Structure formats: structure tokens, C-alpha cells
């Protein structure tokens, strides 16, 4: 089996409240369940006989609420045996919880419980190829960022004033925009030992200067 560290998500509900915190892998589990359910609806299973369950044009379940009730009551055990888990009751949106303490949960008594287990490496690889299926999160903001090649300065390094690199100094970046754009500046901490210092430095004062 292969292990991947779980990520926590929490969605904003239409009522304005927040959903319960859940494992982001539920987004993939819901997708698997939805495809399984659509096949079931269009397979003329006895449990759905007499119900207009299949949209034959799109080969998906119709919007009849009885379908979900019947599947959850009589057929969900089949899905659980085939896939090894009970799917979410509602479709999760996959909004990443921005809380480092809860994400890492460094005081957990059984750290291995923070990992998801996959039957094969192909399952883990499929999670990192979201662009080939559906985007991980469909909303505006930093979640739509795409990695770009960085300037040469960030790919080279040499010792300066006792530091092991030459990055401990103010950095100026010039960006030329050809149209109206939104710029998101993201600073990533790579070592959990320095959370306090990181929060003290970036948490109170805006360190960026736009001209």
C-alpha cells in the first residue's frame, strides 16, 4: 500500500456558515461514488425498477430524490465492499482549510492515522493530475495559481555573511502586465520549527511594497 498525508478542507455553506472539517480526499471519493451511482441508475437494477432513474441522453441519474434514498438504504453496502469506504453524504467542494496547526496536528497520538492508504501508486498519482479530470478547486483567488519558471536568482545560491545562502535580504521583483491582473504574493514556510518567528514577521505588518 502507498501512503499520502491527509489534507483538511472546510467549505462555506450557502447559509453563510462553515461546514464541518473533513478530509479533502472526500472530493475524490465523491467523484468515484457519483460515477458508480450513474452506472447503477442506468443499469436497470431491481431496487430502482419502476423509477425513472436514468437520463439516457447523458447516462447519469435523474434528479429524483428517491434514487439517493434507495441507494443509501439498500445498495450502499455494495459500493463499500467494492471501494473500501462509505462515500460522503453530500458533494464536498474541497476548500482547503488554512490552519497550519490543524493541518499538521503535530500532537496526534498516532501520526500514521494522519495518512491515507491507497491500494496502488497509480491511485496516488491520479490525485496529482487534477488537470486531466476536474480542477481541485473551482473558485477565484490563489487556488488558481500555476507554477512558473523563476528568475535565475532563485536557482543559484552562495554563502553571504554567515548565512548558507544569499536569500536573506530584501527582494525586488518587477512584473510587467499586458492586461488587468490580480497579483497574489505567497510566502511559504519550509520548516515548521520557525512558525512563531514567521507569524511575528509576516502576521502584523504588510511586508510588500507595490509601486
mmCIF file with all atom_site columns, C-alpha atoms in Angstrom:
data_model
loop_
_atom_site.group_PDB
_atom_site.id
_atom_site.type_symbol
_atom_site.label_atom_id
_atom_site.label_alt_id
_atom_site.label_comp_id
_atom_site.label_asym_id
_atom_site.label_entity_id
_atom_site.label_seq_id
_atom_site.pdbx_PDB_ins_code
_atom_site.Cartn_x
_atom_site.Cartn_y
_atom_site.Cartn_z
_atom_site.occupancy
_atom_site.B_iso_or_equiv
_atom_site.pdbx_formal_charge
_atom_site.auth_seq_id
_atom_site.auth_comp_id
_atom_site.auth_asym_id
_atom_site.auth_atom_id
_atom_site.pdbx_PDB_model_num
ATOM 1   C CA . UNK A 1 1   ? 0.000   0.000  0.000   1.00 0.00 ? 1   UNK A CA 1
ATOM 2   C CA . UNK A 1 2   ? 1.006   3.641  -0.535  1.00 0.00 ? 2   UNK A CA 1
ATOM 3   C CA . UNK A 1 3   ? 0.517   6.473  1.949   1.00 0.00 ? 3   UNK A CA 1
ATOM 4   C CA . UNK A 1 4   ? -0.201  10.165 1.391   1.00 0.00 ? 4   UNK A CA 1
ATOM 5   C CA . UNK A 1 5   ? -0.542  12.772 4.155   1.00 0.00 ? 5   UNK A CA 1
ATOM 6   C CA . UNK A 1 6   ? -4.157  13.829 4.509   1.00 0.00 ? 6   UNK A CA 1
ATOM 7   C CA . UNK A 1 7   ? -5.290  17.396 3.919   1.00 0.00 ? 7   UNK A CA 1
ATOM 8   C CA . UNK A 1 8   ? -8.201  19.034 5.724   1.00 0.00 ? 8   UNK A CA 1
ATOM 9   C CA . UNK A 1 9   ? -10.944 21.001 3.993   1.00 0.00 ? 9   UNK A CA 1
ATOM 10  C CA . UNK A 1 10  ? -13.831 23.170 5.150   1.00 0.00 ? 10  UNK A CA 1
ATOM 11  C CA . UNK A 1 11  ? -16.478 24.687 2.882   1.00 0.00 ? 11  UNK A CA 1
ATOM 12  C CA . UNK A 1 12  ? -18.553 27.856 3.123   1.00 0.00 ? 12  UNK A CA 1
ATOM 13  C CA . UNK A 1 13  ? -22.232 26.882 3.020   1.00 0.00 ? 13  UNK A CA 1
ATOM 14  C CA . UNK A 1 14  ? -24.960 28.877 1.212   1.00 0.00 ? 14  UNK A CA 1
ATOM 15  C CA . UNK A 1 15  ? -26.318 29.844 4.643   1.00 0.00 ? 15  UNK A CA 1
ATOM 16  C CA . UNK A 1 16  ? -23.039 31.647 5.372   1.00 0.00 ? 16  UNK A CA 1
ATOM 17  C CA . UNK A 1 17  ? -21.953 29.074 7.938   1.00 0.00 ? 17  UNK A CA 1
ATOM 18  C CA . UNK A 1 18  ? -18.934 26.787 7.678   1.00 0.00 ? 18  UNK A CA 1
ATOM 19  C CA . UNK A 1 19  ? -19.199 23.066 7.108   1.00 0.00 ? 19  UNK A CA 1
ATOM 20  C CA . UNK A 1 20  ? -17.649 20.505 9.393   1.00 0.00 ? 20  UNK A CA 1
ATOM 21  C CA . UNK A 1 21  ? -13.934 19.968 8.772   1.00 0.00 ? 21  UNK A CA 1
ATOM 22  C CA . UNK A 1 22  ? -13.300 16.910 6.602   1.00 0.00 ? 22  UNK A CA 1
ATOM 23  C CA . UNK A 1 23  ? -10.541 15.059 4.778   1.00 0.00 ? 23  UNK A CA 1
ATOM 24  C CA . UNK A 1 24  ? -10.050 16.643 1.352   1.00 0.00 ? 24  UNK A CA 1
ATOM 25  C CA . UNK A 1 25  ? -9.840  13.162 -0.164  1.00 0.00 ? 25  UNK A CA 1
ATOM 26  C CA . UNK A 1 26  ? -13.636 13.119 0.133   1.00 0.00 ? 26  UNK A CA 1
ATOM 27  C CA . UNK A 1 27  ? -13.686 15.186 -3.070  1.00 0.00 ? 27  UNK A CA 1
ATOM 28  C CA . UNK A 1 28  ? -12.201 12.243 -4.962  1.00 0.00 ? 28  UNK A CA 1
ATOM 29  C CA . UNK A 1 29  ? -14.352 9.757  -3.086  1.00 0.00 ? 29  UNK A CA 1
ATOM 30  C CA . UNK A 1 30  ? -17.483 11.664 -4.067  1.00 0.00 ? 30  UNK A CA 1
ATOM 31  C CA . UNK A 1 31  ? -16.389 11.652 -7.706  1.00 0.00 ? 31  UNK A CA 1
ATOM 32  C CA . UNK A 1 32  ? -15.899 7.878  -7.606  1.00 0.00 ? 32  UNK A CA 1
ATOM 33  C CA . UNK A 1 33  ? -19.282 7.448  -5.936  1.00 0.00 ? 33  UNK A CA 1
ATOM 34  C CA . UNK A 1 34  ? -21.038 9.721  -8.453  1.00 0.00 ? 34  UNK A CA 1
ATOM 35  C CA . UNK A 1 35  ? -19.719 7.696  -11.384 1.00 0.00 ? 35  UNK A CA 1
ATOM 36  C CA . UNK A 1 36  ? -20.709 4.441  -9.660  1.00 0.00 ? 36  UNK A CA 1
ATOM 37  C CA . UNK A 1 37  ? -24.196 5.798  -8.914  1.00 0.00 ? 37  UNK A CA 1
ATOM 38  C CA . UNK A 1 38  ? -24.730 6.944  -12.505 1.00 0.00 ? 38  UNK A CA 1
ATOM 39  C CA . UNK A 1 39  ? -23.859 3.487  -13.807 1.00 0.00 ? 39  UNK A CA 1
ATOM 40  C CA . UNK A 1 40  ? -26.250 1.986  -11.273 1.00 0.00 ? 40  UNK A CA 1
ATOM 41  C CA . UNK A 1 41  ? -29.089 4.280  -12.311 1.00 0.00 ? 41  UNK A CA 1
ATOM 42  C CA . UNK A 1 42  ? -28.722 3.258  -15.949 1.00 0.00 ? 42  UNK A CA 1
ATOM 43  C CA . UNK A 1 43  ? -28.281 -0.482 -15.289 1.00 0.00 ? 43  UNK A CA 1
ATOM 44  C CA . UNK A 1 44  ? -31.927 -1.418 -14.560 1.00 0.00 ? 44  UNK A CA 1
ATOM 45  C CA . UNK A 1 45  ? -31.181 -2.807 -11.093 1.00 0.00 ? 45  UNK A CA 1
ATOM 46  C CA . UNK A 1 46  ? -34.263 -4.297 -9.353  1.00 0.00 ? 46  UNK A CA 1
ATOM 47  C CA . UNK A 1 47  ? -34.131 -1.765 -6.500  1.00 0.00 ? 47  UNK A CA 1
ATOM 48  C CA . UNK A 1 48  ? -34.714 1.109  -8.945  1.00 0.00 ? 48  UNK A CA 1
ATOM 49  C CA . UNK A 1 49  ? -37.323 -0.641 -11.063 1.00 0.00 ? 49  UNK A CA 1
ATOM 50  C CA . UNK A 1 50  ? -40.404 1.486  -11.679 1.00 0.00 ? 50  UNK A CA 1
ATOM 51  C CA . UNK A 1 51  ? -38.484 4.725  -11.109 1.00 0.00 ? 51  UNK A CA 1
ATOM 52  C CA . UNK A 1 52  ? -37.356 6.997  -13.906 1.00 0.00 ? 52  UNK A CA 1
ATOM 53  C CA . UNK A 1 53  ? -33.759 6.784  -12.714 1.00 0.00 ? 53  UNK A CA 1
ATOM 54  C CA . UNK A 1 54  ? -31.646 7.267  -15.855 1.00 0.00 ? 54  UNK A CA 1
ATOM 55  C CA . UNK A 1 55  ? -31.102 10.319 -18.037 1.00 0.00 ? 55  UNK A CA 1
ATOM 56  C CA . UNK A 1 56  ? -30.366 8.301  -21.161 1.00 0.00 ? 56  UNK A CA 1
ATOM 57  C CA . UNK A 1 57  ? -29.008 11.297 -23.072 1.00 0.00 ? 57  UNK A CA 1
ATOM 58  C CA . UNK A 1 58  ? -26.204 11.951 -20.565 1.00 0.00 ? 58  UNK A CA 1
ATOM 59  C CA . UNK A 1 59  ? -26.110 8.461  -18.987 1.00 0.00 ? 59  UNK A CA 1
ATOM 60  C CA . UNK A 1 60  ? -26.459 9.895  -15.472 1.00 0.00 ? 60  UNK A CA 1
ATOM 61  C CA . UNK A 1 61  ? -29.014 9.650  -12.673 1.00 0.00 ? 61  UNK A CA 1
ATOM 62  C CA . UNK A 1 62  ? -32.092 11.827 -12.880 1.00 0.00 ? 62  UNK A CA 1
ATOM 63  C CA . UNK A 1 63  ? -32.791 14.382 -10.143 1.00 0.00 ? 63  UNK A CA 1
ATOM 64  C CA . UNK A 1 64  ? -35.400 12.180 -8.429  1.00 0.00 ? 64  UNK A CA 1
ATOM 65  C CA . UNK A 1 65  ? -34.546 12.391 -4.680  1.00 0.00 ? 65  UNK A CA 1
ATOM 66  C CA . UNK A 1 66  ? -35.883 8.855  -4.155  1.00 0.00 ? 66  UNK A CA 1
ATOM 67  C CA . UNK A 1 67  ? -32.880 7.457  -6.035  1.00 0.00 ? 67  UNK A CA 1
ATOM 68  C CA . UNK A 1 68  ? -30.370 8.554  -3.406  1.00 0.00 ? 68  UNK A CA 1
ATOM 69  C CA . UNK A 1 69  ? -32.605 7.328  -0.585  1.00 0.00 ? 69  UNK A CA 1
ATOM 70  C CA . UNK A 1 70  ? -32.930 3.869  -2.147  1.00 0.00 ? 70  UNK A CA 1
ATOM 71  C CA . UNK A 1 71  ? -29.217 3.593  -2.905  1.00 0.00 ? 71  UNK A CA 1
ATOM 72  C CA . UNK A 1 72  ? -28.212 4.649  0.602   1.00 0.00 ? 72  UNK A CA 1
ATOM 73  C CA . UNK A 1 73  ? -30.682 2.253  2.194   1.00 0.00 ? 73  UNK A CA 1
ATOM 74  C CA . UNK A 1 74  ? -30.258 -0.836 0.006   1.00 0.00 ? 74  UNK A CA 1
ATOM 75  C CA . UNK A 1 75  ? -27.165 -0.613 -2.185  1.00 0.00 ? 75  UNK A CA 1
ATOM 76  C CA . UNK A 1 76  ? -24.511 1.431  -0.389  1.00 0.00 ? 76  UNK A CA 1
ATOM 77  C CA . UNK A 1 77  ? -23.050 -1.765 1.067   1.00 0.00 ? 77  UNK A CA 1
ATOM 78  C CA . UNK A 1 78  ? -22.147 -2.898 -2.435  1.00 0.00 ? 78  UNK A CA 1
ATOM 79  C CA . UNK A 1 79  ? -20.201 0.298  -3.032  1.00 0.00 ? 79  UNK A CA 1
ATOM 80  C CA . UNK A 1 80  ? -18.446 -0.046 0.330   1.00 0.00 ? 80  UNK A CA 1
ATOM 81  C CA . UNK A 1 81  ? -17.326 -3.600 -0.469  1.00 0.00 ? 81  UNK A CA 1
ATOM 82  C CA . UNK A 1 82  ? -16.065 -2.593 -3.926  1.00 0.00 ? 82  UNK A CA 1
ATOM 83  C CA . UNK A 1 83  ? -14.236 0.565  -2.825  1.00 0.00 ? 83  UNK A CA 1
ATOM 84  C CA . UNK A 1 84  ? -13.463 0.101  0.860   1.00 0.00 ? 84  UNK A CA 1
ATOM 85  C CA . UNK A 1 85  ? -15.209 3.207  2.243   1.00 0.00 ? 85  UNK A CA 1
ATOM 86  C CA . UNK A 1 86  ? -18.605 4.853  2.708   1.00 0.00 ? 86  UNK A CA 1
ATOM 87  C CA . UNK A 1 87  ? -18.891 7.895  0.396   1.00 0.00 ? 87  UNK A CA 1
ATOM 88  C CA . UNK A 1 88  ? -19.778 11.389 1.663   1.00 0.00 ? 88  UNK A CA 1
ATOM 89  C CA . UNK A 1 89  ? -23.486 12.112 2.015   1.00 0.00 ? 89  UNK A CA 1
ATOM 90  C CA . UNK A 1 90  ? -23.188 15.402 0.115   1.00 0.00 ? 90  UNK A CA 1
ATOM 91  C CA . UNK A 1 91  ? -20.773 16.676 -2.523  1.00 0.00 ? 91  UNK A CA 1
ATOM 92  C CA . UNK A 1 92  ? -17.780 18.397 -0.864  1.00 0.00 ? 92  UNK A CA 1
ATOM 93  C CA . UNK A 1 93  ? -16.311 21.496 -2.512  1.00 0.00 ? 93  UNK A CA 1
ATOM 94  C CA . UNK A 1 94  ? -12.705 20.879 -1.487  1.00 0.00 ? 94  UNK A CA 1
ATOM 95  C CA . UNK A 1 95  ? -11.842 24.285 0.003   1.00 0.00 ? 95  UNK A CA 1
ATOM 96  C CA . UNK A 1 96  ? -8.514  23.844 1.772   1.00 0.00 ? 96  UNK A CA 1
ATOM 97  C CA . UNK A 1 97  ? -8.545  24.706 5.488   1.00 0.00 ? 97  UNK A CA 1
ATOM 98  C CA . UNK A 1 98  ? -5.980  27.471 6.026   1.00 0.00 ? 98  UNK A CA 1
ATOM 99  C CA . UNK A 1 99  ? -4.849  26.485 9.512   1.00 0.00 ? 99  UNK A CA 1
ATOM 100 C CA . UNK A 1 100 ? -1.311  25.123 9.841   1.00 0.00 ? 100 UNK A CA 1
ATOM 101 C CA . UNK A 1 101 ? -1.815  23.849 13.388  1.00 0.00 ? 101 UNK A CA 1
ATOM 102 C CA . UNK A 1 102 ? -4.848  21.750 12.488  1.00 0.00 ? 102 UNK A CA 1
ATOM 103 C CA . UNK A 1 103 ? -3.371  20.584 9.195   1.00 0.00 ? 103 UNK A CA 1
ATOM 104 C CA . UNK A 1 104 ? -0.180  19.253 10.785  1.00 0.00 ? 104 UNK A CA 1
ATOM 105 C CA . UNK A 1 105 ? -1.686  18.108 14.100  1.00 0.00 ? 105 UNK A CA 1
ATOM 106 C CA . UNK A 1 106 ? 1.812   17.535 15.488  1.00 0.00 ? 106 UNK A CA 1
ATOM 107 C CA . UNK A 1 107 ? 0.482   16.349 18.880  1.00 0.00 ? 107 UNK A CA 1
ATOM 108 C CA . UNK A 1 108 ? -1.540  13.483 17.407  1.00 0.00 ? 108 UNK A CA 1
ATOM 109 C CA . UNK A 1 109 ? -1.073  10.298 19.467  1.00 0.00 ? 109 UNK A CA 1
ATOM 110 C CA . UNK A 1 110 ? -0.993  8.072  16.363  1.00 0.00 ? 110 UNK A CA 1
ATOM 111 C CA . UNK A 1 111 ? 0.648   10.015 13.496  1.00 0.00 ? 111 UNK A CA 1
ATOM 112 C CA . UNK A 1 112 ? 0.116   7.246  10.950  1.00 0.00 ? 112 UNK A CA 1
ATOM 113 C CA . UNK A 1 113 ? -3.622  7.857  11.235  1.00 0.00 ? 113 UNK A CA 1
ATOM 114 C CA . UNK A 1 114 ? -2.951  11.202 9.512   1.00 0.00 ? 114 UNK A CA 1
ATOM 115 C CA . UNK A 1 115 ? -2.102  9.357  6.294   1.00 0.00 ? 115 UNK A CA 1
ATOM 116 C CA . UNK A 1 116 ? -4.448  7.981  3.652   1.00 0.00 ? 116 UNK A CA 1
ATOM 117 C CA . UNK A 1 117 ? -3.735  4.481  2.376   1.00 0.00 ? 117 UNK A CA 1
ATOM 118 C CA . UNK A 1 118 ? -4.009  3.640  -1.321  1.00 0.00 ? 118 UNK A CA 1
ATOM 119 C CA . UNK A 1 119 ? -4.008  0.234  -2.920  1.00 0.00 ? 119 UNK A CA 1
ATOM 120 C CA . UNK A 1 120 ? -1.599  1.190  -5.704  1.00 0.00 ? 120 UNK A CA 1
ATOM 121 C CA . UNK A 1 121 ? 0.730   4.009  -6.673  1.00 0.00 ? 121 UNK A CA 1
ATOM 122 C CA . UNK A 1 122 ? -1.487  4.802  -9.668  1.00 0.00 ? 122 UNK A CA 1
ATOM 123 C CA . UNK A 1 123 ? -4.172  5.993  -7.238  1.00 0.00 ? 123 UNK A CA 1
ATOM 124 C CA . UNK A 1 124 ? -1.809  8.473  -5.600  1.00 0.00 ? 124 UNK A CA 1
ATOM 125 C CA . UNK A 1 125 ? -0.534  9.655  -8.988  1.00 0.00 ? 125 UNK A CA 1
ATOM 126 C CA . UNK A 1 126 ? -4.065  10.308 -10.196 1.00 0.00 ? 126 UNK A CA 1
ATOM 127 C CA . UNK A 1 127 ? -4.576  12.754 -7.323  1.00 0.00 ? 127 UNK A CA 1
ATOM 128 C CA . UNK A 1 128 ? -1.675  14.882 -8.555  1.00 0.00 ? 128 UNK A CA 1
ATOM 129 C CA . UNK A 1 129 ? -3.020  15.050 -12.120 1.00 0.00 ? 129 UNK A CA 1
ATOM 130 C CA . UNK A 1 130 ? -6.136  17.030 -11.403 1.00 0.00 ? 130 UNK A CA 1
ATOM 131 C CA . UNK A 1 131 ? -5.892  18.917 -14.677 1.00 0.00 ? 131 UNK A CA 1
ATOM 132 C CA . UNK A 1 132 ? -6.619  15.730 -16.577 1.00 0.00 ? 132 UNK A CA 1
ATOM 133 C CA . UNK A 1 133 ? -10.025 15.360 -14.910 1.00 0.00 ? 133 UNK A CA 1
ATOM 134 C CA . UNK A 1 134 ? -11.524 18.212 -12.885 1.00 0.00 ? 134 UNK A CA 1
ATOM 135 C CA . UNK A 1 135 ? -9.744  21.139 -11.207 1.00 0.00 ? 135 UNK A CA 1
ATOM 136 C CA . UNK A 1 136 ? -9.109  20.663 -7.491  1.00 0.00 ? 136 UNK A CA 1
ATOM 137 C CA . UNK A 1 137 ? -10.946 23.852 -6.556  1.00 0.00 ? 137 UNK A CA 1
ATOM 138 C CA . UNK A 1 138 ? -13.105 25.973 -8.828  1.00 0.00 ? 138 UNK A CA 1
ATOM 139 C CA . UNK A 1 139 ? -13.023 29.462 -7.334  1.00 0.00 ? 139 UNK A CA 1
ATOM 140 C CA . UNK A 1 140 ? -11.243 32.767 -7.742  1.00 0.00 ? 140 UNK A CA 1
ATOM 141 C CA . UNK A 1 141 ? -8.047  33.532 -5.873  1.00 0.00 ? 141 UNK A CA 1
ATOM 142 C CA . UNK A 1 142 ? -4.728  31.895 -5.066  1.00 0.00 ? 142 UNK A CA 1
ATOM 143 C CA . UNK A 1 143 ? -6.123  28.395 -5.582  1.00 0.00 ? 143 UNK A CA 1
ATOM 144 C CA . UNK A 1 144 ? -5.938  29.065 -9.323  1.00 0.00 ? 144 UNK A CA 1
ATOM 145 C CA . UNK A 1 145 ? -2.207  29.840 -9.210  1.00 0.00 ? 145 UNK A CA 1
ATOM 146 C CA . UNK A 1 146 ? 0.017   27.970 -11.633 1.00 0.00 ? 146 UNK A CA 1
ATOM 147 C CA . UNK A 1 147 ? 3.753   27.439 -11.168 1.00 0.00 ? 147 UNK A CA 1
ATOM 148 C CA . UNK A 1 148 ? 6.030   29.445 -13.491 1.00 0.00 ? 148 UNK A CA 1
ATOM 149 C CA . UNK A 1 149 ? 9.762   29.424 -14.087 1.00 0.00 ? 149 UNK A CA 1
ATOM 150 C CA . UNK A 1 150 ? 11.513  31.630 -11.536 1.00 0.00 ? 150 UNK A CA 1
ATOM 151 C CA . UNK A 1 151 ? 14.364  34.075 -12.338 1.00 0.00 ? 151 UNK A CA 1
ATOM 152 C CA . UNK A 1 152 ? 17.945  32.816 -12.224 1.00 0.00 ? 152 UNK A CA 1
ATOM 153 C CA . UNK A 1 153 ? 18.456  34.412 -8.792  1.00 0.00 ? 153 UNK A CA 1
ATOM 154 C CA . UNK A 1 154 ? 16.218  31.762 -7.190  1.00 0.00 ? 154 UNK A CA 1
ATOM 155 C CA . UNK A 1 155 ? 18.024  28.840 -8.837  1.00 0.00 ? 155 UNK A CA 1
ATOM 156 C CA . UNK A 1 156 ? 21.528  29.760 -7.666  1.00 0.00 ? 156 UNK A CA 1
ATOM 157 C CA . UNK A 1 157 ? 22.992  30.377 -4.222  1.00 0.00 ? 157 UNK A CA 1
ATOM 158 C CA . UNK A 1 158 ? 26.200  31.175 -2.354  1.00 0.00 ? 158 UNK A CA 1
ATOM 159 C CA . UNK A 1 159 ? 27.129  31.923 1.267   1.00 0.00 ? 159 UNK A CA 1
ATOM 160 C CA . UNK A 1 160 ? 26.679  35.526 2.419   1.00 0.00 ? 160 UNK A CA 1
ATOM 161 C CA . UNK A 1 161 ? 27.530  36.966 5.877   1.00 0.00 ? 161 UNK A CA 1
ATOM 162 C CA . UNK A 1 162 ? 27.341  33.636 7.666   1.00 0.00 ? 162 UNK A CA 1
ATOM 163 C CA . UNK A 1 163 ? 24.067  32.543 6.061   1.00 0.00 ? 163 UNK A CA 1
ATOM 164 C CA . UNK A 1 164 ? 24.084  29.338 3.981   1.00 0.00 ? 164 UNK A CA 1
ATOM 165 C CA . UNK A 1 165 ? 22.525  31.234 1.059   1.00 0.00 ? 165 UNK A CA 1
ATOM 166 C CA . UNK A 1 166 ? 22.137  34.711 -0.401  1.00 0.00 ? 166 UNK A CA 1
ATOM 167 C CA . UNK A 1 167 ? 18.348  34.947 0.027   1.00 0.00 ? 167 UNK A CA 1
ATOM 168 C CA . UNK A 1 168 ? 18.350  36.611 3.486   1.00 0.00 ? 168 UNK A CA 1
ATOM 169 C CA . UNK A 1 169 ? 17.824  40.114 2.110   1.00 0.00 ? 169 UNK A CA 1
ATOM 170 C CA . UNK A 1 170 ? 15.056  42.306 0.658   1.00 0.00 ? 170 UNK A CA 1
ATOM 171 C CA . UNK A 1 171 ? 13.923  41.044 -2.745  1.00 0.00 ? 171 UNK A CA 1
ATOM 172 C CA . UNK A 1 172 ? 12.579  43.249 -5.525  1.00 0.00 ? 172 UNK A CA 1
ATOM 173 C CA . UNK A 1 173 ? 10.513  41.712 -8.316  1.00 0.00 ? 173 UNK A CA 1
ATOM 174 C CA . UNK A 1 174 ? 9.305   43.547 -11.403 1.00 0.00 ? 174 UNK A CA 1
ATOM 175 C CA . UNK A 1 175 ? 6.216   42.236 -13.196 1.00 0.00 ? 175 UNK A CA 1
ATOM 176 C CA . UNK A 1 176 ? 5.016   43.701 -16.484 1.00 0.00 ? 176 UNK A CA 1
ATOM 177 C CA . UNK A 1 177 ? 1.303   43.080 -17.033 1.00 0.00 ? 177 UNK A CA 1
ATOM 178 C CA . UNK A 1 178 ? -0.207  43.184 -20.526 1.00 0.00 ? 178 UNK A CA 1
ATOM 179 C CA . UNK A 1 179 ? -3.752  43.458 -19.150 1.00 0.00 ? 179 UNK A CA 1
ATOM 180 C CA . UNK A 1 180 ? -5.596  43.915 -15.848 1.00 0.00 ? 180 UNK A CA 1
ATOM 181 C CA . UNK A 1 181 ? -4.448  41.212 -13.436 1.00 0.00 ? 181 UNK A CA 1
ATOM 182 C CA . UNK A 1 182 ? -4.732  40.275 -9.764  1.00 0.00 ? 182 UNK A CA 1
ATOM 183 C CA . UNK A 1 183 ? -1.366  39.616 -8.132  1.00 0.00 ? 183 UNK A CA 1
ATOM 184 C CA . UNK A 1 184 ? -1.176  37.276 -5.124  1.00 0.00 ? 184 UNK A CA 1
ATOM 185 C CA . UNK A 1 185 ? 2.073   37.245 -3.144  1.00 0.00 ? 185 UNK A CA 1
ATOM 186 C CA . UNK A 1 186 ? 2.532   33.941 -1.314  1.00 0.00 ? 186 UNK A CA 1
ATOM 187 C CA . UNK A 1 187 ? 5.295   33.336 1.229   1.00 0.00 ? 187 UNK A CA 1
ATOM 188 C CA . UNK A 1 188 ? 5.813   29.679 2.130   1.00 0.00 ? 188 UNK A CA 1
ATOM 189 C CA . UNK A 1 189 ? 7.488   28.479 5.331   1.00 0.00 ? 189 UNK A CA 1
ATOM 190 C CA . UNK A 1 190 ? 9.531   25.347 4.671   1.00 0.00 ? 190 UNK A CA 1
ATOM 191 C CA . UNK A 1 191 ? 10.475  24.446 8.243   1.00 0.00 ? 191 UNK A CA 1
ATOM 192 C CA . UNK A 1 192 ? 7.854   24.060 10.993  1.00 0.00 ? 192 UNK A CA 1
ATOM 193 C CA . UNK A 1 193 ? 10.349  24.995 13.696  1.00 0.00 ? 193 UNK A CA 1
ATOM 194 C CA . UNK A 1 194 ? 10.021  28.668 12.847  1.00 0.00 ? 194 UNK A CA 1
ATOM 195 C CA . UNK A 1 195 ? 6.247   29.182 12.983  1.00 0.00 ? 195 UNK A CA 1
ATOM 196 C CA . UNK A 1 196 ? 6.455   31.741 15.795  1.00 0.00 ? 196 UNK A CA 1
ATOM 197 C CA . UNK A 1 197 ? 9.110   33.862 14.067  1.00 0.00 ? 197 UNK A CA 1
ATOM 198 C CA . UNK A 1 198 ? 7.296   33.556 10.740  1.00 0.00 ? 198 UNK A CA 1
ATOM 199 C CA . UNK A 1 199 ? 3.993   34.713 12.228  1.00 0.00 ? 199 UNK A CA 1
ATOM 200 C CA . UNK A 1 200 ? 5.665   37.549 14.131  1.00 0.00 ? 200 UNK A CA 1
ATOM 201 C CA . UNK A 1 201 ? 7.320   38.860 10.982  1.00 0.00 ? 201 UNK A CA 1
ATOM 202 C CA . UNK A 1 202 ? 4.556   38.432 8.404   1.00 0.00 ? 202 UNK A CA 1
ATOM 203 C CA . UNK A 1 203 ? 1.472   38.381 10.584  1.00 0.00 ? 203 UNK A CA 1
ATOM 204 C CA . UNK A 1 204 ? 1.316   42.003 11.737  1.00 0.00 ? 204 UNK A CA 1
ATOM 205 C CA . UNK A 1 205 ? 2.781   44.263 9.067   1.00 0.00 ? 205 UNK A CA 1
ATOM 206 C CA . UNK A 1 206 ? 2.431   44.201 5.272   1.00 0.00 ? 206 UNK A CA 1
ATOM 207 C CA . UNK A 1 207 ? 5.950   43.490 4.002   1.00 0.00 ? 207 UNK A CA 1
ATOM 208 C CA . UNK A 1 208 ? 5.157   44.079 0.332   1.00 0.00 ? 208 UNK A CA 1
ATOM 209 C CA . UNK A 1 209 ? 5.509   47.433 -1.388  1.00 0.00 ? 209 UNK A CA 1
ATOM 210 C CA . UNK A 1 210 ? 3.655   47.988 -4.667  1.00 0.00 ? 210 UNK A CA 1
ATOM 211 C CA . UNK A 1 211 ? 4.547   50.901 -6.920  1.00 0.00 ? 211 UNK A CA 1
#
